mmCIF file with all atom_site columns, C-alpha atoms in Angstrom:
data_model
loop_
_atom_site.group_PDB
_atom_site.id
_atom_site.type_symbol
_atom_site.label_atom_id
_atom_site.label_alt_id
_atom_site.label_comp_id
_atom_site.label_asym_id
_atom_site.label_entity_id
_atom_site.label_seq_id
_atom_site.pdbx_PDB_ins_code
_atom_site.Cartn_x
_atom_site.Cartn_y
_atom_site.Cartn_z
_atom_site.occupancy
_atom_site.B_iso_or_equiv
_atom_site.pdbx_formal_charge
_atom_site.auth_seq_id
_atom_site.auth_comp_id
_atom_site.auth_asym_id
_atom_site.auth_atom_id
_atom_site.pdbx_PDB_model_num
ATOM 1   C CA . UNK N 1 1   ? -0.007  0.003  -0.026 1.00 63.00 ? 1   UNK N CA 1
ATOM 2   C CA . UNK N 1 2   ? 1.311   3.455  -0.862 1.00 73.00 ? 2   UNK N CA 1
ATOM 3   C CA . UNK N 1 3   ? 2.014   6.047  1.860  1.00 73.00 ? 3   UNK N CA 1
ATOM 4   C CA . UNK N 1 4   ? -0.896  8.233  0.788  1.00 75.00 ? 4   UNK N CA 1
ATOM 5   C CA . UNK N 1 5   ? -3.319  5.320  1.292  1.00 75.00 ? 5   UNK N CA 1
ATOM 6   C CA . UNK N 1 6   ? -1.745  4.228  4.600  1.00 74.00 ? 6   UNK N CA 1
ATOM 7   C CA . UNK N 1 7   ? -2.004  7.799  5.938  1.00 78.00 ? 7   UNK N CA 1
ATOM 8   C CA . UNK N 1 8   ? -5.801  7.722  5.512  1.00 85.00 ? 8   UNK N CA 1
ATOM 9   C CA . UNK N 1 9   ? -5.913  5.121  8.265  1.00 94.00 ? 9   UNK N CA 1
ATOM 10  C CA . UNK N 1 10  ? -3.568  6.802  10.765 1.00 97.00 ? 10  UNK N CA 1
ATOM 11  C CA . UNK N 1 11  ? -4.380  9.086  13.642 1.00 98.00 ? 11  UNK N CA 1
ATOM 12  C CA . UNK N 1 12  ? -1.950  10.792 16.002 1.00 98.00 ? 12  UNK N CA 1
ATOM 13  C CA . UNK N 1 13  ? -2.236  12.480 19.381 1.00 98.00 ? 13  UNK N CA 1
ATOM 14  C CA . UNK N 1 14  ? -1.099  15.771 20.883 1.00 97.00 ? 14  UNK N CA 1
ATOM 15  C CA . UNK N 1 15  ? -1.881  17.335 24.175 1.00 95.00 ? 15  UNK N CA 1
ATOM 16  C CA . UNK N 1 16  ? -0.619  18.735 27.405 1.00 89.00 ? 16  UNK N CA 1
ATOM 17  C CA . UNK N 1 17  ? 1.547   17.229 30.092 1.00 88.00 ? 17  UNK N CA 1
ATOM 18  C CA . UNK N 1 18  ? -0.121  16.351 33.403 1.00 86.00 ? 18  UNK N CA 1
ATOM 19  C CA . UNK N 1 19  ? 0.834   19.571 35.163 1.00 86.00 ? 19  UNK N CA 1
ATOM 20  C CA . UNK N 1 20  ? -0.996  21.668 32.529 1.00 86.00 ? 20  UNK N CA 1
ATOM 21  C CA . UNK N 1 21  ? -4.183  19.585 32.453 1.00 86.00 ? 21  UNK N CA 1
ATOM 22  C CA . UNK N 1 22  ? -7.228  20.889 34.314 1.00 87.00 ? 22  UNK N CA 1
ATOM 23  C CA . UNK N 1 23  ? -9.105  17.639 34.371 1.00 90.00 ? 23  UNK N CA 1
ATOM 24  C CA . UNK N 1 24  ? -8.346  14.420 36.346 1.00 93.00 ? 24  UNK N CA 1
ATOM 25  C CA . UNK N 1 25  ? -6.680  11.585 34.449 1.00 94.00 ? 25  UNK N CA 1
ATOM 26  C CA . UNK N 1 26  ? -9.756  9.345  34.743 1.00 96.00 ? 26  UNK N CA 1
ATOM 27  C CA . UNK N 1 27  ? -11.863 11.954 32.931 1.00 96.00 ? 27  UNK N CA 1
ATOM 28  C CA . UNK N 1 28  ? -9.087  12.545 30.365 1.00 96.00 ? 28  UNK N CA 1
ATOM 29  C CA . UNK N 1 29  ? -9.037  8.800  29.631 1.00 97.00 ? 29  UNK N CA 1
ATOM 30  C CA . UNK N 1 30  ? -12.820 8.706  29.162 1.00 97.00 ? 30  UNK N CA 1
ATOM 31  C CA . UNK N 1 31  ? -12.759 11.619 26.699 1.00 97.00 ? 31  UNK N CA 1
ATOM 32  C CA . UNK N 1 32  ? -9.798  10.177 24.774 1.00 98.00 ? 32  UNK N CA 1
ATOM 33  C CA . UNK N 1 33  ? -11.360 6.724  24.605 1.00 98.00 ? 33  UNK N CA 1
ATOM 34  C CA . UNK N 1 34  ? -14.536 8.160  23.137 1.00 98.00 ? 34  UNK N CA 1
ATOM 35  C CA . UNK N 1 35  ? -12.612 10.018 20.408 1.00 98.00 ? 35  UNK N CA 1
ATOM 36  C CA . UNK N 1 36  ? -10.356 7.014  19.697 1.00 98.00 ? 36  UNK N CA 1
ATOM 37  C CA . UNK N 1 37  ? -13.406 4.795  19.241 1.00 98.00 ? 37  UNK N CA 1
ATOM 38  C CA . UNK N 1 38  ? -14.921 7.396  16.857 1.00 98.00 ? 38  UNK N CA 1
ATOM 39  C CA . UNK N 1 39  ? -11.652 7.417  14.913 1.00 98.00 ? 39  UNK N CA 1
ATOM 40  C CA . UNK N 1 40  ? -11.765 3.581  14.683 1.00 98.00 ? 40  UNK N CA 1
ATOM 41  C CA . UNK N 1 41  ? -15.355 3.762  13.454 1.00 97.00 ? 41  UNK N CA 1
ATOM 42  C CA . UNK N 1 42  ? -14.219 6.162  10.727 1.00 97.00 ? 42  UNK N CA 1
ATOM 43  C CA . UNK N 1 43  ? -11.553 3.739  9.483  1.00 96.00 ? 43  UNK N CA 1
ATOM 44  C CA . UNK N 1 44  ? -8.447  4.684  11.532 1.00 97.00 ? 44  UNK N CA 1
ATOM 45  C CA . UNK N 1 45  ? -6.574  1.602  12.666 1.00 97.00 ? 45  UNK N CA 1
ATOM 46  C CA . UNK N 1 46  ? -3.052  2.855  13.242 1.00 97.00 ? 46  UNK N CA 1
ATOM 47  C CA . UNK N 1 47  ? -2.365  5.401  16.040 1.00 98.00 ? 47  UNK N CA 1
ATOM 48  C CA . UNK N 1 48  ? 0.809   7.380  16.525 1.00 98.00 ? 48  UNK N CA 1
ATOM 49  C CA . UNK N 1 49  ? 1.812   8.731  19.940 1.00 98.00 ? 49  UNK N CA 1
ATOM 50  C CA . UNK N 1 50  ? 4.638   11.105 20.752 1.00 98.00 ? 50  UNK N CA 1
ATOM 51  C CA . UNK N 1 51  ? 5.091   9.339  24.129 1.00 98.00 ? 51  UNK N CA 1
ATOM 52  C CA . UNK N 1 52  ? 5.192   12.469 26.303 1.00 96.00 ? 52  UNK N CA 1
ATOM 53  C CA . UNK N 1 53  ? 3.846   12.330 29.860 1.00 95.00 ? 53  UNK N CA 1
ATOM 54  C CA . UNK N 1 54  ? 0.120   12.993 30.048 1.00 95.00 ? 54  UNK N CA 1
ATOM 55  C CA . UNK N 1 55  ? -2.132  12.845 26.993 1.00 97.00 ? 55  UNK N CA 1
ATOM 56  C CA . UNK N 1 56  ? 0.310   10.861 24.763 1.00 97.00 ? 56  UNK N CA 1
ATOM 57  C CA . UNK N 1 57  ? 0.831   8.018  27.194 1.00 98.00 ? 57  UNK N CA 1
ATOM 58  C CA . UNK N 1 58  ? -2.774  7.843  28.354 1.00 98.00 ? 58  UNK N CA 1
ATOM 59  C CA . UNK N 1 59  ? -3.910  7.660  24.701 1.00 98.00 ? 59  UNK N CA 1
ATOM 60  C CA . UNK N 1 60  ? -1.362  4.967  23.934 1.00 98.00 ? 60  UNK N CA 1
ATOM 61  C CA . UNK N 1 61  ? -2.517  2.872  26.887 1.00 98.00 ? 61  UNK N CA 1
ATOM 62  C CA . UNK N 1 62  ? -6.131  3.112  25.613 1.00 98.00 ? 62  UNK N CA 1
ATOM 63  C CA . UNK N 1 63  ? -5.107  2.028  22.092 1.00 98.00 ? 63  UNK N CA 1
ATOM 64  C CA . UNK N 1 64  ? -3.222  -0.929 23.515 1.00 98.00 ? 64  UNK N CA 1
ATOM 65  C CA . UNK N 1 65  ? -6.235  -1.942 25.628 1.00 98.00 ? 65  UNK N CA 1
ATOM 66  C CA . UNK N 1 66  ? -8.564  -1.671 22.669 1.00 98.00 ? 66  UNK N CA 1
ATOM 67  C CA . UNK N 1 67  ? -6.136  -3.629 20.491 1.00 98.00 ? 67  UNK N CA 1
ATOM 68  C CA . UNK N 1 68  ? -6.697  -6.638 22.792 1.00 97.00 ? 68  UNK N CA 1
ATOM 69  C CA . UNK N 1 69  ? -10.239 -6.846 21.330 1.00 96.00 ? 69  UNK N CA 1
ATOM 70  C CA . UNK N 1 70  ? -9.427  -5.577 17.852 1.00 97.00 ? 70  UNK N CA 1
ATOM 71  C CA . UNK N 1 71  ? -6.218  -6.979 16.332 1.00 96.00 ? 71  UNK N CA 1
ATOM 72  C CA . UNK N 1 72  ? -6.460  -4.572 13.382 1.00 96.00 ? 72  UNK N CA 1
ATOM 73  C CA . UNK N 1 73  ? -5.277  -1.803 15.656 1.00 98.00 ? 73  UNK N CA 1
ATOM 74  C CA . UNK N 1 74  ? -1.624  -0.753 15.646 1.00 98.00 ? 74  UNK N CA 1
ATOM 75  C CA . UNK N 1 75  ? 0.412   1.598  17.802 1.00 98.00 ? 75  UNK N CA 1
ATOM 76  C CA . UNK N 1 76  ? 3.472   3.540  16.633 1.00 98.00 ? 76  UNK N CA 1
ATOM 77  C CA . UNK N 1 77  ? 5.608   5.319  19.258 1.00 98.00 ? 77  UNK N CA 1
ATOM 78  C CA . UNK N 1 78  ? 7.379   8.374  17.802 1.00 98.00 ? 78  UNK N CA 1
ATOM 79  C CA . UNK N 1 79  ? 10.232  9.361  20.136 1.00 98.00 ? 79  UNK N CA 1
ATOM 80  C CA . UNK N 1 80  ? 11.867  12.787 19.603 1.00 98.00 ? 80  UNK N CA 1
ATOM 81  C CA . UNK N 1 81  ? 15.417  11.563 20.442 1.00 98.00 ? 81  UNK N CA 1
ATOM 82  C CA . UNK N 1 82  ? 17.196  8.532  21.910 1.00 97.00 ? 82  UNK N CA 1
ATOM 83  C CA . UNK N 1 83  ? 16.847  8.242  25.728 1.00 95.00 ? 83  UNK N CA 1
ATOM 84  C CA . UNK N 1 84  ? 13.573  10.288 25.798 1.00 96.00 ? 84  UNK N CA 1
ATOM 85  C CA . UNK N 1 85  ? 11.247  9.381  28.670 1.00 94.00 ? 85  UNK N CA 1
ATOM 86  C CA . UNK N 1 86  ? 13.724  7.578  30.875 1.00 90.00 ? 86  UNK N CA 1
ATOM 87  C CA . UNK N 1 87  ? 14.000  10.035 33.781 1.00 90.00 ? 87  UNK N CA 1
ATOM 88  C CA . UNK N 1 88  ? 10.451  10.837 34.847 1.00 92.00 ? 88  UNK N CA 1
ATOM 89  C CA . UNK N 1 89  ? 8.898   10.600 38.293 1.00 91.00 ? 89  UNK N CA 1
ATOM 90  C CA . UNK N 1 90  ? 5.438   9.622  39.452 1.00 90.00 ? 90  UNK N CA 1
ATOM 91  C CA . UNK N 1 91  ? 5.343   6.345  37.580 1.00 94.00 ? 91  UNK N CA 1
ATOM 92  C CA . UNK N 1 92  ? 5.522   7.967  34.134 1.00 96.00 ? 92  UNK N CA 1
ATOM 93  C CA . UNK N 1 93  ? 8.756   6.276  33.100 1.00 96.00 ? 93  UNK N CA 1
ATOM 94  C CA . UNK N 1 94  ? 7.361   2.879  34.040 1.00 97.00 ? 94  UNK N CA 1
ATOM 95  C CA . UNK N 1 95  ? 4.180   3.562  32.010 1.00 97.00 ? 95  UNK N CA 1
ATOM 96  C CA . UNK N 1 96  ? 6.345   4.836  29.131 1.00 97.00 ? 96  UNK N CA 1
ATOM 97  C CA . UNK N 1 97  ? 8.402   1.626  29.170 1.00 97.00 ? 97  UNK N CA 1
ATOM 98  C CA . UNK N 1 98  ? 5.233   -0.575 29.312 1.00 98.00 ? 98  UNK N CA 1
ATOM 99  C CA . UNK N 1 99  ? 3.772   1.165  26.268 1.00 98.00 ? 99  UNK N CA 1
ATOM 100 C CA . UNK N 1 100 ? 7.050   0.769  24.334 1.00 98.00 ? 100 UNK N CA 1
ATOM 101 C CA . UNK N 1 101 ? 7.142   -2.881 25.213 1.00 98.00 ? 101 UNK N CA 1
ATOM 102 C CA . UNK N 1 102 ? 3.688   -3.486 23.695 1.00 98.00 ? 102 UNK N CA 1
ATOM 103 C CA . UNK N 1 103 ? 3.904   -1.066 20.728 1.00 98.00 ? 103 UNK N CA 1
ATOM 104 C CA . UNK N 1 104 ? 3.905   -2.356 17.176 1.00 98.00 ? 104 UNK N CA 1
ATOM 105 C CA . UNK N 1 105 ? 6.664   0.056  16.124 1.00 97.00 ? 105 UNK N CA 1
ATOM 106 C CA . UNK N 1 106 ? 9.085   2.458  17.819 1.00 97.00 ? 106 UNK N CA 1
ATOM 107 C CA . UNK N 1 107 ? 10.500  5.265  15.686 1.00 97.00 ? 107 UNK N CA 1
ATOM 108 C CA . UNK N 1 108 ? 13.138  7.721  16.942 1.00 98.00 ? 108 UNK N CA 1
ATOM 109 C CA . UNK N 1 109 ? 12.863  10.873 14.835 1.00 98.00 ? 109 UNK N CA 1
ATOM 110 C CA . UNK N 1 110 ? 15.998  12.888 15.692 1.00 98.00 ? 110 UNK N CA 1
ATOM 111 C CA . UNK N 1 111 ? 19.492  11.493 16.307 1.00 98.00 ? 111 UNK N CA 1
ATOM 112 C CA . UNK N 1 112 ? 20.101  13.535 19.441 1.00 97.00 ? 112 UNK N CA 1
ATOM 113 C CA . UNK N 1 113 ? 18.363  15.891 21.930 1.00 97.00 ? 113 UNK N CA 1
ATOM 114 C CA . UNK N 1 114 ? 17.627  19.410 20.845 1.00 96.00 ? 114 UNK N CA 1
ATOM 115 C CA . UNK N 1 115 ? 14.745  21.713 21.821 1.00 95.00 ? 115 UNK N CA 1
ATOM 116 C CA . UNK N 1 116 ? 13.643  21.539 18.193 1.00 97.00 ? 116 UNK N CA 1
ATOM 117 C CA . UNK N 1 117 ? 13.432  17.759 18.335 1.00 97.00 ? 117 UNK N CA 1
ATOM 118 C CA . UNK N 1 118 ? 9.943   17.927 19.934 1.00 97.00 ? 118 UNK N CA 1
ATOM 119 C CA . UNK N 1 119 ? 8.427   19.952 17.120 1.00 97.00 ? 119 UNK N CA 1
ATOM 120 C CA . UNK N 1 120 ? 10.250  17.912 14.511 1.00 98.00 ? 120 UNK N CA 1
ATOM 121 C CA . UNK N 1 121 ? 8.711   14.787 16.064 1.00 98.00 ? 121 UNK N CA 1
ATOM 122 C CA . UNK N 1 122 ? 5.261   16.415 16.126 1.00 98.00 ? 122 UNK N CA 1
ATOM 123 C CA . UNK N 1 123 ? 5.544   17.452 12.480 1.00 98.00 ? 123 UNK N CA 1
ATOM 124 C CA . UNK N 1 124 ? 6.582   13.936 11.533 1.00 98.00 ? 124 UNK N CA 1
ATOM 125 C CA . UNK N 1 125 ? 3.477   12.551 13.238 1.00 98.00 ? 125 UNK N CA 1
ATOM 126 C CA . UNK N 1 126 ? 1.254   15.039 11.348 1.00 97.00 ? 126 UNK N CA 1
ATOM 127 C CA . UNK N 1 127 ? 2.880   14.219 8.013  1.00 96.00 ? 127 UNK N CA 1
ATOM 128 C CA . UNK N 1 128 ? 2.114   10.548 8.622  1.00 96.00 ? 128 UNK N CA 1
ATOM 129 C CA . UNK N 1 129 ? -1.495  11.010 9.772  1.00 97.00 ? 129 UNK N CA 1
ATOM 130 C CA . UNK N 1 130 ? -4.864  11.896 8.380  1.00 96.00 ? 130 UNK N CA 1
ATOM 131 C CA . UNK N 1 131 ? -6.250  12.966 11.763 1.00 98.00 ? 131 UNK N CA 1
ATOM 132 C CA . UNK N 1 132 ? -5.025  14.352 15.062 1.00 98.00 ? 132 UNK N CA 1
ATOM 133 C CA . UNK N 1 133 ? -6.829  14.016 18.400 1.00 98.00 ? 133 UNK N CA 1
ATOM 134 C CA . UNK N 1 134 ? -5.781  16.869 20.635 1.00 97.00 ? 134 UNK N CA 1
ATOM 135 C CA . UNK N 1 135 ? -6.368  17.777 24.274 1.00 96.00 ? 135 UNK N CA 1
ATOM 136 C CA . UNK N 1 136 ? -5.909  21.551 24.128 1.00 94.00 ? 136 UNK N CA 1
ATOM 137 C CA . UNK N 1 137 ? -6.536  24.334 26.688 1.00 90.00 ? 137 UNK N CA 1
ATOM 138 C CA . UNK N 1 138 ? -5.836  27.199 24.319 1.00 90.00 ? 138 UNK N CA 1
ATOM 139 C CA . UNK N 1 139 ? -2.402  28.104 25.723 1.00 90.00 ? 139 UNK N CA 1
ATOM 140 C CA . UNK N 1 140 ? 0.621   28.643 23.465 1.00 92.00 ? 140 UNK N CA 1
ATOM 141 C CA . UNK N 1 141 ? 3.155   25.809 23.313 1.00 92.00 ? 141 UNK N CA 1
ATOM 142 C CA . UNK N 1 142 ? 3.829   22.522 21.602 1.00 94.00 ? 142 UNK N CA 1
ATOM 143 C CA . UNK N 1 143 ? 0.175   21.446 21.375 1.00 95.00 ? 143 UNK N CA 1
ATOM 144 C CA . UNK N 1 144 ? -0.876  24.708 19.721 1.00 96.00 ? 144 UNK N CA 1
ATOM 145 C CA . UNK N 1 145 ? 2.119   24.565 17.349 1.00 97.00 ? 145 UNK N CA 1
ATOM 146 C CA . UNK N 1 146 ? 1.184   20.980 16.372 1.00 97.00 ? 146 UNK N CA 1
ATOM 147 C CA . UNK N 1 147 ? -2.453  21.934 15.745 1.00 97.00 ? 147 UNK N CA 1
ATOM 148 C CA . UNK N 1 148 ? -1.389  24.967 13.624 1.00 97.00 ? 148 UNK N CA 1
ATOM 149 C CA . UNK N 1 149 ? 0.885   22.662 11.579 1.00 98.00 ? 149 UNK N CA 1
ATOM 150 C CA . UNK N 1 150 ? -1.937  20.142 11.179 1.00 98.00 ? 150 UNK N CA 1
ATOM 151 C CA . UNK N 1 151 ? -4.407  22.759 9.998  1.00 97.00 ? 151 UNK N CA 1
ATOM 152 C CA . UNK N 1 152 ? -1.809  24.225 7.545  1.00 97.00 ? 152 UNK N CA 1
ATOM 153 C CA . UNK N 1 153 ? -1.320  20.730 6.132  1.00 96.00 ? 153 UNK N CA 1
ATOM 154 C CA . UNK N 1 154 ? -5.035  19.784 5.842  1.00 96.00 ? 154 UNK N CA 1
ATOM 155 C CA . UNK N 1 155 ? -5.070  17.263 8.645  1.00 97.00 ? 155 UNK N CA 1
ATOM 156 C CA . UNK N 1 156 ? -8.376  16.807 10.444 1.00 97.00 ? 156 UNK N CA 1
ATOM 157 C CA . UNK N 1 157 ? -8.224  18.172 14.002 1.00 97.00 ? 157 UNK N CA 1
ATOM 158 C CA . UNK N 1 158 ? -10.460 16.743 16.735 1.00 97.00 ? 158 UNK N CA 1
ATOM 159 C CA . UNK N 1 159 ? -10.041 18.899 19.831 1.00 96.00 ? 159 UNK N CA 1
ATOM 160 C CA . UNK N 1 160 ? -10.973 17.890 23.348 1.00 95.00 ? 160 UNK N CA 1
ATOM 161 C CA . UNK N 1 161 ? -11.283 21.216 25.100 1.00 86.00 ? 161 UNK N CA 1
ATOM 162 C CA . UNK N 1 162 ? -10.381 20.534 28.706 1.00 69.00 ? 162 UNK N CA 1
#
């Protein structure tokens, strides 16, 4: 299958880290699961996560749980640079490692850390997706930049306004 056709079945995630979220994780998971199920119903079977704390990891965990009942589903983990996610507190590194262990594909986008590597990773996800599910509170930052890039590139944006 050609990349253009594959892209029609891919959906990525963007959203805030836990400290910027205004809703509890349980509610976040409920909202994300509803949108992921809608994406599946519309033909999306491959999901791409940037693996950051918060929205990315929660969404990835939902996809993995749903994949247990629907083997068509695939999860791609797009890491901004080698070693990303290995030094977090509060159980996030352990959750990160669990998701990586069960993912269908791990892709490291940049060869080394740089502040730009996050946006480069986000743009890579958008370029390989037909839809983005975002949890966005309106504040400037990486989530807004990713949504702006998606809109500029004609990628459908589903926004969970928390």
